[in-house]
Structures are given as structure tokens and as C-alpha cells.
mmCIF file of C-alpha atoms and ligand atoms in Angstrom:
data_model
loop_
_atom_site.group_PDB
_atom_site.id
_atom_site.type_symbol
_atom_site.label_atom_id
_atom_site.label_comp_id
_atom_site.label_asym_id
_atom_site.label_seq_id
_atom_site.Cartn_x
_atom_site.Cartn_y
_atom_site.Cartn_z
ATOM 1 C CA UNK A 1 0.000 0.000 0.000
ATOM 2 C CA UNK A 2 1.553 3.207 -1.084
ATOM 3 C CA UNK A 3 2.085 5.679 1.888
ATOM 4 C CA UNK A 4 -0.178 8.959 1.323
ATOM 5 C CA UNK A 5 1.728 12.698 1.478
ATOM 6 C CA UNK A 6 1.039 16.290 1.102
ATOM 7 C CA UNK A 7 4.288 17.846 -0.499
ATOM 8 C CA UNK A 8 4.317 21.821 0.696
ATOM 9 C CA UNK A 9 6.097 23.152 -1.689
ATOM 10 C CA UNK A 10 7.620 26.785 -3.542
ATOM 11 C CA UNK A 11 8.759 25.383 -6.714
ATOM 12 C CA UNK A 12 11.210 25.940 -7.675
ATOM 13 C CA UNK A 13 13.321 24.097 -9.479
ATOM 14 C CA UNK A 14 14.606 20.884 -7.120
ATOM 15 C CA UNK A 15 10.669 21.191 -5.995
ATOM 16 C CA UNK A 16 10.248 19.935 -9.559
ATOM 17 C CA UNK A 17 12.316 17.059 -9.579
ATOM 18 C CA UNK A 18 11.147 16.272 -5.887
ATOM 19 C CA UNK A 19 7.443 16.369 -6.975
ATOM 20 C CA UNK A 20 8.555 14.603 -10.122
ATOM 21 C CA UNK A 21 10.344 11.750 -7.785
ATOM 22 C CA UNK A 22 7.373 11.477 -5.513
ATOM 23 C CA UNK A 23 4.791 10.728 -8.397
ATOM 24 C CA UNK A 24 6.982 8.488 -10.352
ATOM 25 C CA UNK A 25 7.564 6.481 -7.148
ATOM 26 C CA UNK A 26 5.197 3.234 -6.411
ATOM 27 C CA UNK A 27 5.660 3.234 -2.746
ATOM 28 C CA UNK A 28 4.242 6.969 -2.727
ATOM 29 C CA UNK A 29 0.929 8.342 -3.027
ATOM 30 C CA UNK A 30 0.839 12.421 -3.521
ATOM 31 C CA UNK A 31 -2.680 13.306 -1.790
ATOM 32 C CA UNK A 32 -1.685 16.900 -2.353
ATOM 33 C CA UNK A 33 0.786 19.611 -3.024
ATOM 34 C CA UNK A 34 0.280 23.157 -0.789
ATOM 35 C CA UNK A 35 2.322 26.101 -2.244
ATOM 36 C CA UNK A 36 4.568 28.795 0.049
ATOM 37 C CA UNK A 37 5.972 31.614 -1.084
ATOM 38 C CA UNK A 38 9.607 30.909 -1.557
ATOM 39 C CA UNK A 39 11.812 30.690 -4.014
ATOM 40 C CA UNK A 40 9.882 32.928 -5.531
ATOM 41 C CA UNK A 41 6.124 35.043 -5.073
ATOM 42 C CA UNK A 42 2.967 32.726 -4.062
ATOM 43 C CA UNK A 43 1.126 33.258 -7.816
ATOM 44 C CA UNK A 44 4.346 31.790 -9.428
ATOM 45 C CA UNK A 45 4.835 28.655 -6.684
ATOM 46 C CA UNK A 46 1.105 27.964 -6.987
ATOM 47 C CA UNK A 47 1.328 28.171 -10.597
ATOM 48 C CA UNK A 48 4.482 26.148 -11.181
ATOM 49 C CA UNK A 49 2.717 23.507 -8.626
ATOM 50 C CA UNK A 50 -0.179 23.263 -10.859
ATOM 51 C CA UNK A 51 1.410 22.683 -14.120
ATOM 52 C CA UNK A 52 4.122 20.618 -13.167
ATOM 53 C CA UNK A 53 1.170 18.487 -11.626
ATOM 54 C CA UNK A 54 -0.372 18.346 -15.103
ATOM 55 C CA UNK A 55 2.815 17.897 -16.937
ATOM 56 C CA UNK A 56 3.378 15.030 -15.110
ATOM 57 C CA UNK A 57 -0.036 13.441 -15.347
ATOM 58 C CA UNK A 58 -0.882 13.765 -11.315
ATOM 59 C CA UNK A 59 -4.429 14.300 -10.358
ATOM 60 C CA UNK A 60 -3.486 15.751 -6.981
ATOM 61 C CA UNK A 61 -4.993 18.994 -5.685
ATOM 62 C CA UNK A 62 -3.075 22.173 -5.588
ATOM 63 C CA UNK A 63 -3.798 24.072 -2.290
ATOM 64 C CA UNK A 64 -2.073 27.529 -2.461
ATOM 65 C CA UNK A 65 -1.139 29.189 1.255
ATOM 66 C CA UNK A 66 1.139 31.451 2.689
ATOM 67 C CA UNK A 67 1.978 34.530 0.785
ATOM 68 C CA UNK A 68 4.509 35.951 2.856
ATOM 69 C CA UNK A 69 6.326 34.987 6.129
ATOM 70 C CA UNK A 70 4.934 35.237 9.380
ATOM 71 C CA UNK A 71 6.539 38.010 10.593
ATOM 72 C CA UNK A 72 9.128 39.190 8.465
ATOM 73 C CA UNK A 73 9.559 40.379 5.070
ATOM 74 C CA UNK A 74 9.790 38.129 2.245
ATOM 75 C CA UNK A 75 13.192 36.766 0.875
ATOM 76 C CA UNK A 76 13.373 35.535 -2.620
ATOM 77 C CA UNK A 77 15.851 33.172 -4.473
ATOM 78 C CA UNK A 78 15.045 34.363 -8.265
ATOM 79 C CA UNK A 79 18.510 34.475 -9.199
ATOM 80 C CA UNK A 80 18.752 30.709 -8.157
ATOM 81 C CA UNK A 81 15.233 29.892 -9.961
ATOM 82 C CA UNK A 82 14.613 32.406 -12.409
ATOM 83 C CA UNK A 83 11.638 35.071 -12.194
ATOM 84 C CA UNK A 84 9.207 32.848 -12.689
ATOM 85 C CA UNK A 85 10.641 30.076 -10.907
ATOM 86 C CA UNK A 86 11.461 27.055 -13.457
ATOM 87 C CA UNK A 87 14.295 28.696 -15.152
ATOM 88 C CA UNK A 88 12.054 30.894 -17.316
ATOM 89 C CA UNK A 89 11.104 26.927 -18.085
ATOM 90 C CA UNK A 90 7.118 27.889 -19.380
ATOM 91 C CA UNK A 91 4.714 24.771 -19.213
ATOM 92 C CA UNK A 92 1.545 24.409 -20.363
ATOM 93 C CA UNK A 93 -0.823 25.901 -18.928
ATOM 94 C CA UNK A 94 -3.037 23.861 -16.108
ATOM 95 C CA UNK A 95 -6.822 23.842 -17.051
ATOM 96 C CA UNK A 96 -7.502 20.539 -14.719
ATOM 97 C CA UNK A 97 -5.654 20.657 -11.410
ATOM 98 C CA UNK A 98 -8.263 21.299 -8.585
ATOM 99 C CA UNK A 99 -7.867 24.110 -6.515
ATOM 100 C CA UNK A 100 -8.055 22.901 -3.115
ATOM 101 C CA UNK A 101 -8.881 25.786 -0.831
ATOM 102 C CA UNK A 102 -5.901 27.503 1.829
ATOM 103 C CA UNK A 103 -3.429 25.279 2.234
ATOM 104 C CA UNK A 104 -3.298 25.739 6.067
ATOM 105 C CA UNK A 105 -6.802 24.283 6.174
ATOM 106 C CA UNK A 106 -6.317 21.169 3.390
ATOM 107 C CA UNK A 107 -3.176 20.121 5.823
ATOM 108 C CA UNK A 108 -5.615 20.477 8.782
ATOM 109 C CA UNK A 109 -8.718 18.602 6.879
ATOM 110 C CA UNK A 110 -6.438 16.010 5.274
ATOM 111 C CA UNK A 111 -4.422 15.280 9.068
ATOM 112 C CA UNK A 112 -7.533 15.212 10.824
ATOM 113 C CA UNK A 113 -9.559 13.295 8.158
ATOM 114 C CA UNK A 114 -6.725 10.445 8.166
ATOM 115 C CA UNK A 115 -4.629 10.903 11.387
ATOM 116 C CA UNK A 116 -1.627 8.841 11.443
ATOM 117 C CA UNK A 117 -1.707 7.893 7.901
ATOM 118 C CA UNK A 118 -0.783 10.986 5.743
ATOM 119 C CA UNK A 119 2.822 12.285 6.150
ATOM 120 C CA UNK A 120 4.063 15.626 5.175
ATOM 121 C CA UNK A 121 7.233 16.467 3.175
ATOM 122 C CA UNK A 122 8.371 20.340 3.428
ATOM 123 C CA UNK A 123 10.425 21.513 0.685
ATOM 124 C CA UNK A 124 9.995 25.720 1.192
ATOM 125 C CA UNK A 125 9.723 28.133 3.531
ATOM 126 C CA UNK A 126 7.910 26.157 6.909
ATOM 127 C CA UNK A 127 5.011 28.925 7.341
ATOM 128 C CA UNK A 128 2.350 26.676 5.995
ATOM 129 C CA UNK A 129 3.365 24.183 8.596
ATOM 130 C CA UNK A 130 3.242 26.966 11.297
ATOM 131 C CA UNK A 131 0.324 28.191 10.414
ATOM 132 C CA UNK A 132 -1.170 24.571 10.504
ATOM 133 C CA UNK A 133 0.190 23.727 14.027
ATOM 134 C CA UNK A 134 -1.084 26.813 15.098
ATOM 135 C CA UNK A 135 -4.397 26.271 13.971
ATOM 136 C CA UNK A 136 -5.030 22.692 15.273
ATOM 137 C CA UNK A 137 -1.843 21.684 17.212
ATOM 138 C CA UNK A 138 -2.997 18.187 17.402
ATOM 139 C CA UNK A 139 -1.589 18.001 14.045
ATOM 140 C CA UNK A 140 1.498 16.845 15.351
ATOM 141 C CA UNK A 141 -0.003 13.193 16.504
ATOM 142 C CA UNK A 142 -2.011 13.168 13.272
ATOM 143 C CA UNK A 143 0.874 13.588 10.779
ATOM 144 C CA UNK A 144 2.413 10.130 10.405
ATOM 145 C CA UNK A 145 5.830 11.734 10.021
ATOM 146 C CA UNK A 146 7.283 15.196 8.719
ATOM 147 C CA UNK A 147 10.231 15.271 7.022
ATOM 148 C CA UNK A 148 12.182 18.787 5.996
ATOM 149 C CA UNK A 149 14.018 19.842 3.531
ATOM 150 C CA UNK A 150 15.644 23.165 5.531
ATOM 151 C CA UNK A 151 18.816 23.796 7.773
ATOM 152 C CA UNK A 152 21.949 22.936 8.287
ATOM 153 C CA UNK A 153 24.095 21.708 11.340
ATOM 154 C CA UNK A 154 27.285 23.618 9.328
ATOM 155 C CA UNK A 155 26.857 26.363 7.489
ATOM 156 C CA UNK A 156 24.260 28.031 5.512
ATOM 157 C CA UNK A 157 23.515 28.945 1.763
ATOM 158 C CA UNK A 158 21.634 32.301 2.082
ATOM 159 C CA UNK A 159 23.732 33.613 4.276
ATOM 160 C CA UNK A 160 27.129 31.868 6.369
ATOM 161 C CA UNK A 161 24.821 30.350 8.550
ATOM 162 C CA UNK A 162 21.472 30.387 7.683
ATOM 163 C CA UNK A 163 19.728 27.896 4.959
ATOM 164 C CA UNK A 164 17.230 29.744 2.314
ATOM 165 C CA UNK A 165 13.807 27.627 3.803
ATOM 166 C CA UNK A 166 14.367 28.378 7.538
ATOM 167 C CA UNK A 167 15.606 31.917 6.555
ATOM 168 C CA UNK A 168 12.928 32.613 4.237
ATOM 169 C CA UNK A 169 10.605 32.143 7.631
ATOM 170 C CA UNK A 170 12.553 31.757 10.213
ATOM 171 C CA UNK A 171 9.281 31.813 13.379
ATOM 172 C CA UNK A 172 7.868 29.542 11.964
ATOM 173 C CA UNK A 173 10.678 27.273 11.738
ATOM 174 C CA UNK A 174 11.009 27.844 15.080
ATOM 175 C CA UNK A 175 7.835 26.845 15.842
ATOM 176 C CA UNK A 176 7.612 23.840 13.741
ATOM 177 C CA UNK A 177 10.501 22.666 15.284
ATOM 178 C CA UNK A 178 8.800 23.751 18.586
ATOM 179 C CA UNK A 179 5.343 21.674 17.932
ATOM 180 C CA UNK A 180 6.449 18.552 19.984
ATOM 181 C CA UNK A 181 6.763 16.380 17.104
ATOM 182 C CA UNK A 182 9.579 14.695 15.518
ATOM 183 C CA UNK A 183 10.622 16.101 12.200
ATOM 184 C CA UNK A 184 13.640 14.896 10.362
ATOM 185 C CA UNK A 185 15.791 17.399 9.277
ATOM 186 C CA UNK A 186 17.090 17.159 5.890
ATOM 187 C CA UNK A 187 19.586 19.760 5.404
ATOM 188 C CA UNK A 188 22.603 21.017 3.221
ATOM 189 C CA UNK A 189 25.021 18.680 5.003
ATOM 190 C CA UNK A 190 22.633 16.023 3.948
ATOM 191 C CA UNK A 191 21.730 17.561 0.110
ATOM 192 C CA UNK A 192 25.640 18.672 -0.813
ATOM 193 C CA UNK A 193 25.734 15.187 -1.519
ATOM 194 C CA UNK A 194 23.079 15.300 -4.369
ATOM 195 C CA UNK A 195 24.455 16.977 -6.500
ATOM 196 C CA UNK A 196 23.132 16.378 -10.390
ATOM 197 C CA UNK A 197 26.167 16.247 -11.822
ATOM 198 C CA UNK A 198 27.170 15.378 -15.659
ATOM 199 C CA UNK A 199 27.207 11.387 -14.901
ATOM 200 C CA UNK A 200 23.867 11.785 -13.196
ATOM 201 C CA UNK A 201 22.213 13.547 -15.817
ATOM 202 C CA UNK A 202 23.696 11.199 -18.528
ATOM 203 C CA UNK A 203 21.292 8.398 -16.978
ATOM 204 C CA UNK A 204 18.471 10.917 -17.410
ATOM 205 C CA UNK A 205 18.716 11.404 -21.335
ATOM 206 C CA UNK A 206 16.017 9.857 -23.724
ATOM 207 C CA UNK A 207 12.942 10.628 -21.123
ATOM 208 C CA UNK A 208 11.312 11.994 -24.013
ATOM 209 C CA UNK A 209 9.238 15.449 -22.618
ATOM 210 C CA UNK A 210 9.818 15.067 -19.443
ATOM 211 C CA UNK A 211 13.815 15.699 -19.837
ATOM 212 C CA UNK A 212 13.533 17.829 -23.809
ATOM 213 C CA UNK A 213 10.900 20.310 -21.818
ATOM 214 C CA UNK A 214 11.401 19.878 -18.330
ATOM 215 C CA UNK A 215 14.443 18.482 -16.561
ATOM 216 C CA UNK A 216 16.972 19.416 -19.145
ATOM 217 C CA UNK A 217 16.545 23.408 -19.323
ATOM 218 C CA UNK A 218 15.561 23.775 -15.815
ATOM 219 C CA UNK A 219 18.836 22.021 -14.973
ATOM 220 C CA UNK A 220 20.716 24.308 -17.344
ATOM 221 C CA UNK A 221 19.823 27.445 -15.250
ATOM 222 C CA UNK A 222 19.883 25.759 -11.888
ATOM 223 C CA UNK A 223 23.830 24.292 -12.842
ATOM 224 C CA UNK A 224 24.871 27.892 -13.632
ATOM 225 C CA UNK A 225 24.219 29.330 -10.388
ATOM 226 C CA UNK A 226 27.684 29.967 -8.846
ATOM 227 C CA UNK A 227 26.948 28.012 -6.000
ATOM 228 C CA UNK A 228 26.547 25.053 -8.135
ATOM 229 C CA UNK A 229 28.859 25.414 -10.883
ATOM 230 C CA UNK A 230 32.086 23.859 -9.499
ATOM 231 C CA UNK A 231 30.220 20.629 -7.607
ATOM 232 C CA UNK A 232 27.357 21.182 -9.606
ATOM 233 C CA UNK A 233 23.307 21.458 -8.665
ATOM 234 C CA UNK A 234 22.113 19.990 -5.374
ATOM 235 C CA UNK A 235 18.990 18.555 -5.791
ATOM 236 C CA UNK A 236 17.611 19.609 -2.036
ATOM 237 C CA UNK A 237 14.530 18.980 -2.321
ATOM 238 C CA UNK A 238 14.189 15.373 -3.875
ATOM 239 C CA UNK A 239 16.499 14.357 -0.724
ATOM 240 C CA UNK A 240 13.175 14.963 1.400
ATOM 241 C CA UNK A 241 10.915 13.036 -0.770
ATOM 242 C CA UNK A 242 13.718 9.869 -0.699
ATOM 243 C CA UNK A 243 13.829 9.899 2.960
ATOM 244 C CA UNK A 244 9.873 9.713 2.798
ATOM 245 C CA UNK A 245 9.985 6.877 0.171
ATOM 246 C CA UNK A 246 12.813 4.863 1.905
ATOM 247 C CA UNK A 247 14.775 6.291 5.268
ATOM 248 C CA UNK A 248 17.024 3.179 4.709
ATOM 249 C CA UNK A 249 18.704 5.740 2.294
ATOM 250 C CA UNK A 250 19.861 7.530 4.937
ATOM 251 C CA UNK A 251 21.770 7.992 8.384
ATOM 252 C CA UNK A 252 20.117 10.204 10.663
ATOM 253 C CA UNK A 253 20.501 10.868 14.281
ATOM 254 C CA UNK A 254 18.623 12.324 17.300
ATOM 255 C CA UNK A 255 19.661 16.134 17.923
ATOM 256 C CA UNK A 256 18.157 19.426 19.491
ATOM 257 C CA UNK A 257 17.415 21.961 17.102
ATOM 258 C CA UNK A 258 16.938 25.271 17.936
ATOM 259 C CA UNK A 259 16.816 28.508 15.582
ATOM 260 C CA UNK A 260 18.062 31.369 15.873
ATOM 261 C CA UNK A 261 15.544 34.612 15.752
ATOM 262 C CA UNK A 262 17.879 37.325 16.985
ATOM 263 C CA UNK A 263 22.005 36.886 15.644
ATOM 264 C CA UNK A 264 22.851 39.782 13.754
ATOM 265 C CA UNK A 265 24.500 37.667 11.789
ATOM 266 C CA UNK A 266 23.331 34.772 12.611
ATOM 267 C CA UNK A 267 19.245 34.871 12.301
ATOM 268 C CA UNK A 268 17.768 31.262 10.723
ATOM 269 C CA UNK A 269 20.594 29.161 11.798
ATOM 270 C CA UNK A 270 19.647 25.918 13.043
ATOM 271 C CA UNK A 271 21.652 25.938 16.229
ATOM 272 C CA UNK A 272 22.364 21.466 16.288
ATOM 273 C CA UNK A 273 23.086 19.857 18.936
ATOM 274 C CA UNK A 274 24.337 16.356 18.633
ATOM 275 C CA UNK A 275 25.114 15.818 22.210
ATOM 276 C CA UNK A 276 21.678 17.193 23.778
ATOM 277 C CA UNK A 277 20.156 14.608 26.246
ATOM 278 C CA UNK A 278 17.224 12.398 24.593
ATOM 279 C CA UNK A 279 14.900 14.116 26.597
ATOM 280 C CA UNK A 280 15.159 17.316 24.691
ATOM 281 C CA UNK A 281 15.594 15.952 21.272
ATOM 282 C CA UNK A 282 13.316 17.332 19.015
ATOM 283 C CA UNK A 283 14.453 16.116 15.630
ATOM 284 C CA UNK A 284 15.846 13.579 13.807
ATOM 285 C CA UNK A 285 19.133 14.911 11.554
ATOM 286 C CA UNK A 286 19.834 13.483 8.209
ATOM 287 C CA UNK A 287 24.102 13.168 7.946
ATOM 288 C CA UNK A 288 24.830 10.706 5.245
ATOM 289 C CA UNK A 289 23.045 9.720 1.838
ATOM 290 C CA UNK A 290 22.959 6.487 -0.147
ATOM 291 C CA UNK A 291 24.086 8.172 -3.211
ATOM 292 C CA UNK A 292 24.046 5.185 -5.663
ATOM 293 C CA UNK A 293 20.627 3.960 -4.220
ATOM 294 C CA UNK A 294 19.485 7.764 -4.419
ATOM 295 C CA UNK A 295 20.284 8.275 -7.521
ATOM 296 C CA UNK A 296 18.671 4.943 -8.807
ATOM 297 C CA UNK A 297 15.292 5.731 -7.026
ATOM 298 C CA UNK A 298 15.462 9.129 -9.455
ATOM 299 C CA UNK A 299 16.035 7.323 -12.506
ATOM 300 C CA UNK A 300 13.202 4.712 -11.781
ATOM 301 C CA UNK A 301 11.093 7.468 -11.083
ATOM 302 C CA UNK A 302 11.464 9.776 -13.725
ATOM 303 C CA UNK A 303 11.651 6.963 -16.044
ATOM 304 C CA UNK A 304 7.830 6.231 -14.893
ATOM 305 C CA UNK A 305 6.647 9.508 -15.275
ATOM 306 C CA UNK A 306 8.141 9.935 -18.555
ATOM 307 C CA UNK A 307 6.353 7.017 -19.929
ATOM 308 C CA UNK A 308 2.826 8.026 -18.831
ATOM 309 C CA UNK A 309 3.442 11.554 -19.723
ATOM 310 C CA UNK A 310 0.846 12.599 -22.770
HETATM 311 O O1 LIG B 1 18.093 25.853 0.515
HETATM 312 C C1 LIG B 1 17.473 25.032 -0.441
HETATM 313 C C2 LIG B 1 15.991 25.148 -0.354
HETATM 314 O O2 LIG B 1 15.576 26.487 -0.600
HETATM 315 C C3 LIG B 1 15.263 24.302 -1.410
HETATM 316 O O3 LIG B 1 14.013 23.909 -0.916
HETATM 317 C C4 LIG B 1 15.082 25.258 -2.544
HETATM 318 O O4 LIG B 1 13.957 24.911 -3.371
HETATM 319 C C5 LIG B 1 14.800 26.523 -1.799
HETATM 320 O O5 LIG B 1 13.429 26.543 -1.463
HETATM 321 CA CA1 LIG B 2 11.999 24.345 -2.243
#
């Protein structure tokens, strides 16, 4: 039985290939994606997250949230993405995908509808998630896991030491890591390792559409970002979805997270500790990746998405 999860999302261009991953994937069942503004502004994430839902044949609803952080201004990563988000990548245009009402509410509904059987995978800013807590905080027994893509236990990529996801918001990471549940952190220590590099991409040739339209060009832009032109493009957010589909990919251990709200220069760091007592763990921290087997769980994927695209 495939395990049911809401992907909340800013594509974003590794939120394409992590949405991509999750669909293509037997063991997963996307019951719906909920866009953040992120990466870039909420009309483009909620766009990109509808046609990229269509492009790839999903019939999961699109449930747009958050336009801005809680408290602070927004931060955007255009010259990572593009303007629009994909690269300048344009799809075509989604006519079917359902609109499914604020996305703080579908998480509620869809939690509370099917507690412990739906598990959430967030790849943007966290202030759907806070948002969500804050409106029903029994969310946290009802989710059967979370898993993050956000943080670091080293050093950051929007700034020394702050990641772009728990920067972009960081209160609400704060209180997401707060909530009492157990998320696992998947962060740049973890998704340096995934990087989409010429060998990888090799395997991802011939996928018709999927890589001519898609993969290909979106790649292109991603790869020439100077922070992935020498080790070439992490793939962040597909890391998350893998550790959804199969945590045997992965070594994690316990830690206490904690972020910072106030360092002049050090607001949205996710202050680890490794050596906090297990009674104030709150999070489970991804450290090593099963490249190979990651890697292979892409291919499979995208290969099964290509076939069934139109
Ligand atoms: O720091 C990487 C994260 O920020 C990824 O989720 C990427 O899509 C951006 O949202
Ligand atoms: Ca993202």
C-alpha cells in the first residue's frame, strides 16, 4: 500500500524534480501539493505547482497558502530559480488541477480526516506548517511523520549560517521545530551530496518530454548558479521526498534543534546539537546519503513519469 503525502512546496526548481520523484515512485501516493511563497512570489509557486502536476499526469490537488512569512519580510531566491521560478522553463498551462482551498486548512482537513496515515514532506519556507500547528496543534499526533528539507548543522547557503527555507521564515521554523513532534531534518550537510552532476544527468537522457521540456533546461539554469557550478546542482529537495519513500537511504541521528531569531548575523541558523540529552531531542538529523541507491530511485522514477506523460 503506497504511503499517502502532502508535499508543501515553492517550486522551484529541485521542488520539480522532488514532486517529479514522488509521483513516479510506487511506494508513494501524492494526496496533495500546498504552495509557500519561496523561491519565488505565491502566484508563481502555486502556478508552477499546478502545471508541473499536469505535466506530469498527477491528479493531486493544488492548495495555495502562505503569501509571505509570518513576521518578516519576504526573501526571494530568483537568481537561483529564475523570475518565474522554473528557469524561465514555461509549461503548459493547467486547465484541470483542482484548486483545493488555503493550504493551512487542506493540511488540517487532510491530518484530521486520516490521522496517522498521511505524512508531510516540506520543501519551502515552513510557514504553511506553522500556520497549521497553530491552527489545530494536534496536528502533530495526526501527521504520520514530517520530514524537511531546511537547515543545516554547518553552514548556511543564504547567508554563512542560515539555509534559504528556515531563513525565508525563520518563526515559523522555530515553531515547527517547537510543535512537539519529531521532524527529520534534511539539510545542506545532507543535500551537498546530491548533487546532479554530468554522470547523473547522462542516466536521465532519452525521457522523451519530461527531460527535452522539463528536466533538461531547468537544470541548465539551476547548474549555472555559482553556487553550483564547481560541484554542480544539489537537488535539495528530492532528498526529502527519498527519505519519505525509503529512510534506509539515509543515516540520521537524534539532535536538538533550535533557531536562531535574533544573531545579527546569525538569524535562521539551526543551532544542532548532537550531544543534547534524549529528553530534549526534538528532531531527527539526516548526515549521510545512499548516493548510488538515491540516484537509482530518481532514474526509476522519472523513467515512470516519462512514460505516462501525454
Ligand atoms: O536551501 C534550499 C531550499 O531552498 C530548497 O528547498 C530550494 O527549493 C529553496 O526553497
Ligand atoms: Ca523548495
Amino acid at each position: 500500500m503506497p504511503k499517502k503525502i502532502v508535499i508543501d512546496c515553492d517550486p522551484g526548481i529541485d521542488d520539480a524534480l522532488a514532486i517529479a520523484l514522488a509521483h513516479g515512485n510506487p511506494d508513494l501516493d501524492v494526496v496533495g501539493l500546498t504552495t509557500v511563497a519561496g523561491n519565488v512570489g505565491l502566484a508563481h509557486t502555486t502556478n508552477n505547482a499546478r502545471c508541473l502536476s499536469a505535466f506530469y499526469g498527477m491528479d493531486a490537488p493544488v492548495a495555495a497558502g502562505a503569501d509571505r512569512p509570518l513576521v518578516r519580510e519576504p526573501v526571494v531566491a530568483e537568481q537561483v530559480h529564475g523570475g518565474n521560478g522554473l528557469g524561465g522553463v514555461r509549461l503548459p498551462a493547467a486547465t484541470s488541477t483542482a484548486s483545493a482551498g488555503y493550504a493551512a486548512d487542506f493540511l488540517v482537513d487532510a491530518l484530521a480526516a486520516a490521522p496517522g496515515q498521511i505524512g508531510l514532506v516540506a520543501v519551502g519556507p515552513l510557514t504553511n506548517i506553522a500556520l497549521a500547528v497553530r491552527k489545530e496543534p494536534r496536528i502533530v499526533e495526526w501527521a504520520r511523520e514530517l520530514v524537511i528539507m531546511g537547515g543545516s548543522y554547518t553552514r548556511g547557503n543564504r547567508t554563512p549560517a542560515a539555509e534559504f527555507n528556515v531563513l525565508a521564515d525563520p518563526e515559523a521554523a522555530a515553531i515547527v521545530f517547537g510543535a512537539g513532534w519529531r521532524p527529520v531534518m534534511i539539510g545542506l550537510d545532507l543535500t551537498a551530496q546530491a548533487r546532479a552532476v554530468a554522470a547523473v544527468r547522462e542516466r536521465w537522457r532519452g525521457l522523451g518530454r519530461l527531460e527535452a521540456e522539463l528536466i533538461s533546461p531547468i537544470l541548465d539554469f539551476y547548474g549555472s548558479h555559482p553556487h553550483y557550478r564547481d560541484e554542480g546542482p544539489a537537488v535539495h529537495d528530492a532528498c526529502a521526498v527519498a527519505y519519505a519513500i525509503d529512510p534506509g537511504l539515509f543515516r540520521a541521528v537524534p539532535a536538538r534543534v533550535d533557531v536562531e531569531l535574533h544573531g545579527r548575523f546569525t538569524t535562521g541558523m539551526t543551532v544542532t546539537d548532537f550531544d543534547a540529552p534524549a529528553q530534549r531531542c526534538n528532531a531527527e538529523v539526516a548526515t549521510v546519503l545512499d548516493t548510488d541507491r538515491f540516484w537509482d530511485l530518481l532514474q526509476a522514477a522519472f523513467s515512470h513519469v516519462a512514460t505516462r506523460m501525454s
